[in-house]
Short mmCIF file of C-alpha atoms and ligand atoms in Angstrom, two decimals:
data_model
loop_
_atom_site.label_atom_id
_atom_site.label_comp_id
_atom_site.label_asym_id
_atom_site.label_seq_id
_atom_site.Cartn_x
_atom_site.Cartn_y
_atom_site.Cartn_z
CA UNK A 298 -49.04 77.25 160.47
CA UNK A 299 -46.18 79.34 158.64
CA UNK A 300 -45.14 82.87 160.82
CA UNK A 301 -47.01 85.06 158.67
CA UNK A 302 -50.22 83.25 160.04
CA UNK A 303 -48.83 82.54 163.53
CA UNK A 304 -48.23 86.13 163.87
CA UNK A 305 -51.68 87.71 162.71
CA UNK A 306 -53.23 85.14 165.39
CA UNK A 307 -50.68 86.65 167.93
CA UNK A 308 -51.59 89.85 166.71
CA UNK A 309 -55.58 89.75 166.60
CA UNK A 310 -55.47 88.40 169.98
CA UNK A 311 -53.20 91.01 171.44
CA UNK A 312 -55.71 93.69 169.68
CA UNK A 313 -58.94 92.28 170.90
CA UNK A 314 -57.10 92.14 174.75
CA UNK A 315 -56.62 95.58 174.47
CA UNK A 316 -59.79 96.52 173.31
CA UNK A 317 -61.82 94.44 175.86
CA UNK A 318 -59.79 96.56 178.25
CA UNK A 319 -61.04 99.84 176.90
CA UNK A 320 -64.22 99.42 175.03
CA UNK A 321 -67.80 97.85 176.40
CA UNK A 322 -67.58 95.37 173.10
CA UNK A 323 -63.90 95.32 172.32
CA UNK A 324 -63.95 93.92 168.56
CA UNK A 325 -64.54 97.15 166.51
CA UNK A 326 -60.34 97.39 165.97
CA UNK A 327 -59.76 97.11 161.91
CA UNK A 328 -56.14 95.65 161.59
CA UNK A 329 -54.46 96.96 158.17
CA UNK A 330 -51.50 94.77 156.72
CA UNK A 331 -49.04 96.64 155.78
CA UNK A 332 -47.18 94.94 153.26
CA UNK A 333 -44.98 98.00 151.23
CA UNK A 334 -41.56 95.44 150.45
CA UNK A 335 -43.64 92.60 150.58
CA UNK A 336 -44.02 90.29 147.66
CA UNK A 337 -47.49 89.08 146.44
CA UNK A 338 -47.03 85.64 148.07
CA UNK A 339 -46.55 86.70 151.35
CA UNK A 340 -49.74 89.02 151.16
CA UNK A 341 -51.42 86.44 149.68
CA UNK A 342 -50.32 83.82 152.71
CA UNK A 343 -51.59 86.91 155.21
CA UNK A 344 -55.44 87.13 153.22
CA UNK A 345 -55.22 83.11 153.60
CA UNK A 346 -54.66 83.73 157.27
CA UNK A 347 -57.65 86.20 157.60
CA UNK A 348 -56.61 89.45 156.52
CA UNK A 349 -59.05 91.76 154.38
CA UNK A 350 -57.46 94.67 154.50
CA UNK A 351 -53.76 95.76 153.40
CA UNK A 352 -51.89 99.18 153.45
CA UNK A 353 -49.11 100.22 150.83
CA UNK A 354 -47.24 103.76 150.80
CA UNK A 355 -46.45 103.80 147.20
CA UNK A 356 -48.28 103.66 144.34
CA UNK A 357 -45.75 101.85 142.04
CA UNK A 358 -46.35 98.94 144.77
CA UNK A 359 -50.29 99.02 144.16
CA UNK A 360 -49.67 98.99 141.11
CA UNK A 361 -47.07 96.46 140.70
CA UNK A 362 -48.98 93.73 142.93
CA UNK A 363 -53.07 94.35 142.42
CA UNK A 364 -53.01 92.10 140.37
CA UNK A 365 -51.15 89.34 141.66
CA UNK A 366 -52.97 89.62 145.05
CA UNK A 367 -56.51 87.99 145.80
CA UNK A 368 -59.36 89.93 146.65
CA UNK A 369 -58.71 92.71 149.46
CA UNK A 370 -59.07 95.87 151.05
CA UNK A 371 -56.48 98.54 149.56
CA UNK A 372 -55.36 101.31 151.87
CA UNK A 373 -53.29 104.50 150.66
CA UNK A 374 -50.99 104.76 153.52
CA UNK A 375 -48.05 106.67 152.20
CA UNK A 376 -47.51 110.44 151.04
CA UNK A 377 -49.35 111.08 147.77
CA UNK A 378 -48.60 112.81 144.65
CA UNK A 379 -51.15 114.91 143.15
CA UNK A 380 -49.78 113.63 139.87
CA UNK A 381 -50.38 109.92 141.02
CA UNK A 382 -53.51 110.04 142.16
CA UNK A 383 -54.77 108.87 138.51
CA UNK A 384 -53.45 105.51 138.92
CA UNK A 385 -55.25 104.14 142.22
CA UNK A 386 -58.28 106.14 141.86
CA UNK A 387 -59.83 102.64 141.01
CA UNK A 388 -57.88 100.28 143.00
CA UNK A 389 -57.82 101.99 146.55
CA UNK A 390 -60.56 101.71 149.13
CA UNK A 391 -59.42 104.24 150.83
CA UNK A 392 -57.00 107.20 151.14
CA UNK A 393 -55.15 108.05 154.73
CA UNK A 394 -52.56 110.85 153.66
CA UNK A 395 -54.75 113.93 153.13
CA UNK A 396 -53.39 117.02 153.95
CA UNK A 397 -53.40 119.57 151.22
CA UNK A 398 -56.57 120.97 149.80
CA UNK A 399 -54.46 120.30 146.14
CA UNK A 400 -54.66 116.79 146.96
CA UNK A 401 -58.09 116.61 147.93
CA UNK A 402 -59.17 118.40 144.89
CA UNK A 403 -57.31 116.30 142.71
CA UNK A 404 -58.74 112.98 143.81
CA UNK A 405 -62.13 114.67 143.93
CA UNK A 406 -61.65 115.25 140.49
CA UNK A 407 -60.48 111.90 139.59
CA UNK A 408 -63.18 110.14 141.66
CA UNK A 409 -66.12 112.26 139.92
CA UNK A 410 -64.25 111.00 136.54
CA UNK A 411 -64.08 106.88 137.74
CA UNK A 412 -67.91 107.89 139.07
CA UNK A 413 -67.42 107.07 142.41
CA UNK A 414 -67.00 108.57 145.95
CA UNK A 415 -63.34 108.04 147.61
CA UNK A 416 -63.23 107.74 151.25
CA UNK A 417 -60.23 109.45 153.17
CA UNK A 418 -58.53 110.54 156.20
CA UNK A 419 -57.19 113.63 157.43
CA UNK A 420 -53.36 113.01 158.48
CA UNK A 421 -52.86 114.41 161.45
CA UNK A 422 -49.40 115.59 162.35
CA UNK A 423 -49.35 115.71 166.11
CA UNK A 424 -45.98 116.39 167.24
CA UNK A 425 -45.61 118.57 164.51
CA UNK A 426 -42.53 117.08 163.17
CA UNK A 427 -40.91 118.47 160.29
CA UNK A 428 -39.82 114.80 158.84
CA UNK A 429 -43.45 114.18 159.11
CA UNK A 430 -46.48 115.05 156.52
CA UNK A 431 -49.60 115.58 157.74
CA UNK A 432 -51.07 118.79 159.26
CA UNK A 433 -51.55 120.70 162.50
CA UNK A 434 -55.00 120.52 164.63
CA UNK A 435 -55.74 123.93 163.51
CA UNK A 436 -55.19 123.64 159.76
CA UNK A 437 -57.24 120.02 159.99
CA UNK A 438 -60.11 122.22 160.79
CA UNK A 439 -59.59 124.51 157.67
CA UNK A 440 -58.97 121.69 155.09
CA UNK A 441 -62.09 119.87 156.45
CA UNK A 442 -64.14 122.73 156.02
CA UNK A 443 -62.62 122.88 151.92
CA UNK A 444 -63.49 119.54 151.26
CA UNK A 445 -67.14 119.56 152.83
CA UNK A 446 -67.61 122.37 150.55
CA UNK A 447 -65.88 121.96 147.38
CA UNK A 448 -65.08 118.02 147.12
CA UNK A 449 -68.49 116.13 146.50
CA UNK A 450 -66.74 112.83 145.64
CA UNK A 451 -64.90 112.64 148.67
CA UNK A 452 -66.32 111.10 152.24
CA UNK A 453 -64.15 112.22 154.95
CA UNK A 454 -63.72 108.90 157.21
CA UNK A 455 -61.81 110.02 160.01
CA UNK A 456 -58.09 111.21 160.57
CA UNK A 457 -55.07 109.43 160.86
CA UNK A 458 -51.50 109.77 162.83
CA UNK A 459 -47.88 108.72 162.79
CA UNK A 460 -46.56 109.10 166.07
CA UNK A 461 -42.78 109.70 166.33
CA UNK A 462 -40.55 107.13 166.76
CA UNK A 463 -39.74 106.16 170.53
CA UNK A 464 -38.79 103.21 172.20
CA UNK A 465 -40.97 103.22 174.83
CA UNK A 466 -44.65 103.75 173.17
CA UNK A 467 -45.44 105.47 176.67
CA UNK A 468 -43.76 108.50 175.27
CA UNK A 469 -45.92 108.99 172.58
CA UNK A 470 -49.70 108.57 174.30
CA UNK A 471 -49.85 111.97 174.88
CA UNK A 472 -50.16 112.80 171.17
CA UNK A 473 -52.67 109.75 170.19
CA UNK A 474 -54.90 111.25 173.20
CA UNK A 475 -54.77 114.54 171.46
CA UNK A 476 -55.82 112.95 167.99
CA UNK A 477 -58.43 111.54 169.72
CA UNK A 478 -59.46 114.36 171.00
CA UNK A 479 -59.77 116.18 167.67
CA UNK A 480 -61.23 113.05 166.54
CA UNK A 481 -64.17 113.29 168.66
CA UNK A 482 -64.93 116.84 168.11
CA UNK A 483 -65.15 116.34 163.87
CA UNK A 484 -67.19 113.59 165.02
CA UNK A 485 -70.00 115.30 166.40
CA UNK A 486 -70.34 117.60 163.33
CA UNK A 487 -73.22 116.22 161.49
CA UNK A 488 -73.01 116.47 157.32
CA UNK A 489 -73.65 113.95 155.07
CA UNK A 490 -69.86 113.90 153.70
CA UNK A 491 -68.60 114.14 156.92
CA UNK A 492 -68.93 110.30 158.49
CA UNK A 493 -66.42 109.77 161.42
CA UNK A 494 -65.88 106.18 161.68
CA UNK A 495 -61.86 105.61 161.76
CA UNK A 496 -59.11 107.06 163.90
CA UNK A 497 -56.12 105.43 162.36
CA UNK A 498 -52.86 105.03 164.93
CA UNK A 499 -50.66 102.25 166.08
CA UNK A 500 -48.32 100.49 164.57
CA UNK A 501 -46.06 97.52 164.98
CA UNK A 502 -44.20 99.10 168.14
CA UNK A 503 -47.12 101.24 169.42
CA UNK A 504 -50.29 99.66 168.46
CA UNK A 505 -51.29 98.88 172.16
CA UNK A 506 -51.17 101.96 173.29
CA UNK A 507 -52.65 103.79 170.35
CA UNK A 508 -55.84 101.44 170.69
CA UNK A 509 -55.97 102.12 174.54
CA UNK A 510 -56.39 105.77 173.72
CA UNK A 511 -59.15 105.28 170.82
CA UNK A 512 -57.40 104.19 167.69
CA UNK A 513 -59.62 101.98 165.77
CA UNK A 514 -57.56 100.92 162.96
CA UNK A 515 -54.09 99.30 163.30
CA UNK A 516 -51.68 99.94 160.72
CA UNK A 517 -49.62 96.87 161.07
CA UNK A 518 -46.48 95.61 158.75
CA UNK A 519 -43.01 94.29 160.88
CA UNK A 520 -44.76 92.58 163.48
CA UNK A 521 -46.79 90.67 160.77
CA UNK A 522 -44.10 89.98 158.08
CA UNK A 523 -40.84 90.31 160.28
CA UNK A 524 -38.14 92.97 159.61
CA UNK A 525 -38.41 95.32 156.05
CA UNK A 526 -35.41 94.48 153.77
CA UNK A 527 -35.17 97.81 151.38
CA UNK A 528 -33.24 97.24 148.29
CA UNK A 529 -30.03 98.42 148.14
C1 PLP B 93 -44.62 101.23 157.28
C2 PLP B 93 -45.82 101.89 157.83
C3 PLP B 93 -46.56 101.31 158.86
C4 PLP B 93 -46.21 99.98 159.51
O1 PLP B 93 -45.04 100.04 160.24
P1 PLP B 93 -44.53 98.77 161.10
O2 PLP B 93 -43.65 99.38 162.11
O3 PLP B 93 -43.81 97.88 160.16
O4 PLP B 93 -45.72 98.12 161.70
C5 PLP B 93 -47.70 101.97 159.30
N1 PLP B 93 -48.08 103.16 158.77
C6 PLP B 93 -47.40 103.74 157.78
C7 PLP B 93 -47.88 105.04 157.24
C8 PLP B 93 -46.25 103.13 157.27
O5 PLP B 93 -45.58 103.73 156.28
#
């Protein structure tokens, strides 16, 4: 086994212990690669290892590697440029990093053009950090309410959150128990466009906790593919 493979084994088996503790089935946890840095062979060693489903925060890097990576799930994970969306219209599965109204009209635009229906999330900025994008509870509710009504070629699929940075993950339950929260409220809202089915927090250093309070998709990168080496 090479580490990229050792570690998703780790890693599935740390997510499914977690989720047995907190859910009556305990599989229904999607873990997302995150590979942005990461060259096409080591993505392509983690969908030889059992990985489906990989996130990337810029488009240059979708671009760059679709296709010189086998057949996978692509997740928008990053900040997006209205100007940008025209490139992965057709290559991403699915968008996390909605938060402006201009955005979502832009890829509902470019999805009625490709003739298809983009799924997204709503990013939730819980800690309201000003380093952060995403958006506050209260303006979530808002921009949802746009999109049902202007955006046909958009499916809302849930919301998504990047907790702040802290050592100790305790810190930060607080504010994956209030996405949850929110998450559970859009859920019960019942319109065709409108189909809750992710809630998108955890990563490398917080995953456990975020999937104790409801998260249901892992956004997972250094504790796949070891530490990110930016260039210089
Ligand atoms: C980089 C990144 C991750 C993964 O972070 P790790 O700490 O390497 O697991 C998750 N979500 C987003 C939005 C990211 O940009």
């Amino acid at each position: 086994m090479n580490h990229i493979e050792e570690n998703i084994a780790l890693l599935k088996q740390r997510i499914k212990n977690v989720s047995m503790q907190h859910r009556p089935n305990g599989s229904d946890v999607l873990l997302v690669a995150v590979t942005k840095t990461r060259s096409s062979e080591e993505i392509n060693l983690a969908i030889d290892a059992g990985i489906t489903d990989i996130g990337e925060n810029k488009v240059q890097e979708i671009i760059d590697k679709y296709d010189r990576v086998k057949s996978v799930r692509w997740h928008m994970i990053g900040h997006l440029q209205t100007n940008k969306v025209k490139y992965i219209i057709d290559k991403v599965n699915m968008i996390h990093s909605v938060d402006t109204f201009k955005l979502a009209e832009e890829i509902d635009k470019r999805a009625e053009q490709a003739g298809l229906i983009m799924d997204i999330l709503v990013q939730i900025n819980a800690a309201n950090e000003e380093s952060k994008f995403g958006i506050s509870e209260k303006e979530s509710e808002n921009l949802i309410a746009e999109i049902l009504k202007n955006c046909p070629h958009i499916r809302i699929k849930g919301l998504m959150s990047i907790a702040p940075f802290e050592n100790d993950p305790e810190e930060v339950r607080p504010y994956f128990k209030q996405v949850h929260t929110l998450f559970d409220r859009f859920s019960k809202i019942a319109d065709e466009k409108l189909d809750f089915k992710f809630l998108s927090m955890g990563m490398s250093n917080d995953y456990e906790v975020a999937i104790a309070e409801g998260s249901n998709l892992v956004r997972i990168g250094t504790a796949i593919f070891g530490d990110r080496h930016y260039p210089q």
